[in-house]
Amino acid sequence: MTAKRKKAKGHFGLNINQSIPSSIYLTAGKDPERPFVPMILTKGQAGVMDRGYQCHRSFDLLQKDDKFFVCRIKKCTTKTVIKENPIKPGSYIFFDAIVLLGTSGINQTEYPLRVVGYKVGNVEYFVATNRCDLSAEQIATIYKLRWKIETFFRWWKQHLKVYHIMSRTEHGVIVQILGGLITYLLMVIYCRKQFDEPVSINRVRELRSSIANDIGPNKNQRLQQYIVLLCTLLFWKLTYKMLSN
């Protein structure tokens, strides 16, 4: 990222099992996403990706490196069927085959892969994968788990409020992101412990007002309020020093 760039883009590897980021790479706002897939995945891991990540060359590279993927592909993608797999009668799966994707001599995959087609409502999905050890239904379920990624980023946008970039250096942006996470988690601990409820703007305002007027309901709760505030202020003080360097 340079001073001329006003936007930054985060490329996250999200651990779907735990719903937390496992890795992050930062670039300028207009940089592409696809090159980061091989960097995020390690040998033996499986990446779950939307159709924006469809790239036949990348599919070959991932297979060559013993990395797995479950990626939605465009419905119109050319599929040269090598072997058809049996489909259970009455299943929402309507296609399951080992294929070569793309047009020969242009963009066809070098290594065969599996494509599973299934229908949800009136929408047809085609998913490319190199997992042949799972049933077609399991492959479809794995792709559905991708919505956990959307859920995470919806939460991110609603609660962390890190749109205004204070620094355009990689470390500065990372510090700002971590600052939002730490502040939010402190509020989560406070609200759950004191009120057994999720964070809300009303509780944030109540905490701010209580600390400002020094009228906490009891000594222990007031102490916890001070701890939340002091930790938040300390973190942002350190953040400011890092961004100033």
Coordinates of C-alpha atoms in Angstrom, one line a residue:
M1 CA 0.0 0.0 0.0
T2 CA 1.3 3.4 -0.9
A3 CA 0.3 6.9 0.1
K4 CA -1.6 7.3 -3.2
R5 CA -3.8 4.4 -2.4
K6 CA -6.8 5.1 -0.2
K7 CA -8.1 1.6 0.2
A8 CA -6.7 -1.6 1.6
K9 CA -7.8 -5.2 1.1
G10 CA -7.5 -8.0 3.6
H11 CA -7.2 -11.6 2.3
F12 CA -8.3 -13.8 5.1
G13 CA -8.0 -17.5 5.6
L14 CA -11.0 -18.3 7.9
N15 CA -11.0 -21.4 10.0
I16 CA -14.6 -22.6 9.4
N17 CA -14.5 -25.0 12.3
Q18 CA -13.8 -22.3 14.8
S19 CA -15.2 -19.3 12.8
I20 CA -12.0 -17.3 13.3
P21 CA -9.3 -16.0 10.9
S22 CA -6.3 -18.3 10.7
S23 CA -4.2 -16.0 8.4
I24 CA -4.4 -12.6 6.8
Y25 CA -2.5 -10.9 4.0
L26 CA -2.9 -7.1 3.2
T27 CA -2.6 -5.5 -0.2
A28 CA -3.8 -2.3 -1.9
G29 CA -7.5 -2.2 -2.5
K30 CA -7.5 -3.1 -6.2
D31 CA -5.2 -6.2 -5.9
P32 CA -6.6 -9.6 -7.0
E33 CA -7.7 -12.3 -4.5
R34 CA -6.9 -15.5 -6.4
P35 CA -3.0 -15.5 -5.9
F36 CA -3.5 -15.7 -2.2
V37 CA -5.3 -19.0 -2.1
P38 CA -2.1 -21.2 -2.4
M39 CA -0.5 -18.9 0.2
I40 CA -3.3 -19.3 2.7
L41 CA -3.8 -23.1 2.3
T42 CA -1.2 -25.6 3.6
K43 CA -0.7 -29.1 2.4
G44 CA -3.6 -31.3 3.4
Q45 CA -6.0 -28.4 4.0
A46 CA -9.2 -27.8 2.1
G47 CA -10.2 -24.4 0.9
V48 CA -13.9 -23.5 0.4
M49 CA -14.3 -20.8 -2.2
D50 CA -16.9 -18.9 -4.2
R51 CA -17.0 -18.8 -8.0
G52 CA -15.0 -15.6 -8.0
Y53 CA -12.0 -17.8 -7.3
Q54 CA -12.6 -20.1 -10.2
C55 CA -9.2 -20.5 -12.0
H56 CA -8.4 -23.7 -13.9
R57 CA -4.6 -23.1 -13.6
S58 CA -5.0 -22.5 -9.8
F59 CA -7.0 -25.8 -9.6
D60 CA -4.0 -27.6 -11.2
L61 CA -1.5 -26.0 -8.9
L62 CA -3.5 -26.8 -5.8
Q63 CA -3.7 -30.5 -6.8
K64 CA 0.0 -30.6 -7.6
D65 CA 0.8 -29.2 -4.1
D66 CA -1.6 -31.8 -2.4
K67 CA -4.0 -29.0 -1.3
F68 CA -7.7 -29.5 -1.4
F69 CA -10.5 -27.2 -2.6
V70 CA -14.3 -27.0 -2.9
C71 CA -15.0 -24.1 -5.2
R72 CA -18.2 -23.1 -6.9
I73 CA -17.9 -22.7 -10.6
K74 CA -19.9 -21.0 -13.3
K75 CA -22.8 -23.0 -14.7
C76 CA -21.7 -22.4 -18.3
T77 CA -18.2 -23.8 -17.7
T78 CA -17.2 -26.5 -20.3
K79 CA -17.0 -29.9 -18.7
T80 CA -15.4 -32.9 -20.5
V81 CA -16.8 -35.9 -18.7
I82 CA -14.3 -38.7 -18.0
K83 CA -16.3 -40.8 -15.6
E84 CA -19.8 -40.4 -14.2
N85 CA -20.5 -41.3 -10.6
P86 CA -23.8 -42.9 -9.5
I87 CA -26.5 -40.6 -8.1
K88 CA -29.0 -41.7 -5.4
P89 CA -32.6 -41.6 -6.6
G90 CA -34.6 -38.7 -5.3
S91 CA -31.4 -36.8 -4.2
Y92 CA -31.0 -33.1 -4.7
I93 CA -27.7 -34.0 -6.4
F94 CA -28.2 -34.1 -10.2
F95 CA -24.6 -34.2 -11.4
D96 CA -21.5 -36.0 -10.1
A97 CA -18.6 -36.8 -12.4
I98 CA -14.8 -36.7 -12.9
V99 CA -14.1 -34.1 -15.6
L100 CA -11.7 -31.8 -17.2
L101 CA -12.8 -28.2 -17.0
G102 CA -12.4 -25.7 -19.8
T103 CA -11.8 -25.9 -23.5
S104 CA -8.9 -28.0 -24.8
G105 CA -6.0 -26.0 -26.0
I106 CA -7.3 -22.8 -24.3
N107 CA -7.9 -23.1 -20.6
Q108 CA -8.5 -26.8 -19.9
T109 CA -7.3 -28.2 -16.6
E110 CA -4.3 -30.5 -16.8
Y111 CA -5.5 -32.7 -13.9
P112 CA -9.0 -34.3 -13.8
L113 CA -11.2 -33.1 -10.9
R114 CA -14.7 -33.8 -9.6
V115 CA -17.7 -31.6 -10.3
V116 CA -20.9 -32.0 -8.2
G117 CA -24.1 -30.3 -9.2
Y118 CA -27.0 -29.8 -6.8
K119 CA -30.1 -27.8 -6.6
V120 CA -31.5 -25.7 -3.7
G121 CA -34.9 -24.3 -4.5
N122 CA -34.7 -23.0 -8.1
V123 CA -31.0 -22.4 -8.0
E124 CA -28.5 -24.8 -9.4
Y125 CA -25.0 -25.0 -8.0
F126 CA -21.9 -26.6 -9.6
V127 CA -19.0 -27.2 -7.3
A128 CA -15.5 -28.3 -8.4
T129 CA -13.4 -30.3 -5.9
N130 CA -10.5 -32.8 -5.7
R131 CA -12.1 -34.6 -2.8
C132 CA -13.2 -37.9 -4.1
D133 CA -13.3 -39.6 -0.7
L134 CA -16.6 -37.9 0.2
S135 CA -20.1 -38.3 -1.0
A136 CA -21.7 -35.7 -3.3
E137 CA -24.0 -34.7 -0.4
Q138 CA -21.0 -34.1 1.8
I139 CA -19.4 -31.9 -0.9
A140 CA -22.6 -29.9 -1.1
T141 CA -22.7 -29.5 2.7
I142 CA -19.1 -28.3 2.7
Y143 CA -19.8 -25.6 0.2
K144 CA -22.8 -24.5 2.3
L145 CA -20.4 -24.0 5.2
R146 CA -19.0 -21.1 3.2
W147 CA -21.8 -19.0 4.5
K148 CA -19.9 -19.0 7.8
I149 CA -17.5 -16.7 6.0
E150 CA -20.3 -14.3 5.1
T151 CA -21.6 -14.4 8.7
F152 CA -18.1 -13.5 10.0
F153 CA -17.7 -10.5 7.8
R154 CA -21.2 -9.3 8.4
W155 CA -20.4 -9.4 12.1
W156 CA -17.1 -7.6 11.3
K157 CA -18.9 -4.8 9.5
Q158 CA -21.6 -4.4 12.1
H159 CA -19.3 -4.3 15.2
L160 CA -15.7 -3.4 14.5
K161 CA -16.1 -0.2 12.5
V162 CA -12.6 -0.2 11.0
Y163 CA -13.4 1.4 7.7
H164 CA -11.5 4.6 8.2
I165 CA -7.8 3.7 7.8
M166 CA -5.6 5.6 10.2
S167 CA -2.4 4.3 8.6
R168 CA -1.5 3.1 5.1
T169 CA 1.3 0.8 6.2
E170 CA 0.8 -2.9 6.6
H171 CA 1.6 -2.9 10.3
G172 CA -0.6 0.2 10.9
V173 CA -3.7 -1.5 9.3
I174 CA -3.1 -4.7 11.2
V175 CA -2.9 -2.8 14.5
Q176 CA -6.1 -1.0 13.7
I177 CA -7.9 -4.3 13.0
L178 CA -6.6 -5.8 16.2
G179 CA -7.6 -2.7 18.1
G180 CA -11.2 -3.1 16.9
L181 CA -11.2 -6.8 17.8
I182 CA -9.7 -6.3 21.3
T183 CA -12.1 -3.4 22.1
Y184 CA -15.1 -5.5 21.0
L185 CA -14.0 -8.6 23.0
L186 CA -13.5 -6.5 26.1
M187 CA -17.1 -5.3 25.7
V188 CA -18.3 -8.8 25.1
I189 CA -16.7 -10.0 28.4
Y190 CA -18.1 -7.1 30.3
C191 CA -21.7 -7.4 28.9
R192 CA -21.8 -11.2 29.3
K193 CA -20.4 -11.2 32.9
Q194 CA -22.5 -8.3 34.2
F195 CA -25.8 -8.7 32.2
D196 CA -25.6 -12.1 30.5
E197 CA -26.4 -10.5 27.2
P198 CA -24.6 -9.6 23.9
V199 CA -23.0 -6.2 23.3
S200 CA -25.4 -3.4 22.5
I201 CA -25.0 0.3 21.9
N202 CA -27.1 1.0 25.0
R203 CA -24.7 -0.9 27.2
V204 CA -21.7 0.9 25.6
R205 CA -23.4 4.3 26.3
E206 CA -24.3 3.2 29.8
L207 CA -20.7 2.1 30.5
R208 CA -19.3 5.4 29.2
S209 CA -21.8 7.4 31.3
S210 CA -21.2 5.4 34.5
I211 CA -17.4 5.8 34.3
A212 CA -17.7 9.5 33.5
N213 CA -19.9 10.1 36.5
D214 CA -18.2 7.5 38.8
I215 CA -21.6 6.1 39.9
G216 CA -21.2 2.4 39.1
P217 CA -23.8 0.3 40.9
N218 CA -21.2 -1.4 43.1
K219 CA -17.5 -1.5 43.8
N220 CA -16.7 -4.7 41.8
Q221 CA -18.7 -3.6 38.8
R222 CA -17.1 -0.2 38.8
L223 CA -13.7 -1.8 39.0
Q224 CA -14.5 -4.0 36.0
Q225 CA -15.7 -0.9 34.1
Y226 CA -12.4 0.9 34.8
I227 CA -10.4 -2.2 33.6
V228 CA -12.3 -2.3 30.3
L229 CA -11.7 1.4 29.8
L230 CA -8.1 1.4 30.8
C231 CA -7.2 -1.6 28.6
T232 CA -8.9 0.1 25.7
L233 CA -7.2 3.4 26.3
L234 CA -3.8 1.6 26.8
F235 CA -4.2 -0.3 23.6
W236 CA -5.0 2.8 21.5
K237 CA -2.1 4.7 23.1
L238 CA 0.2 2.0 21.9
T239 CA -1.5 2.0 18.6
Y240 CA -0.9 5.7 18.2
K241 CA 2.8 5.3 19.0
M242 CA 3.2 2.6 16.4
L243 CA 1.4 4.5 13.7
S244 CA 3.5 7.6 14.5
N245 CA 6.8 5.8 13.9

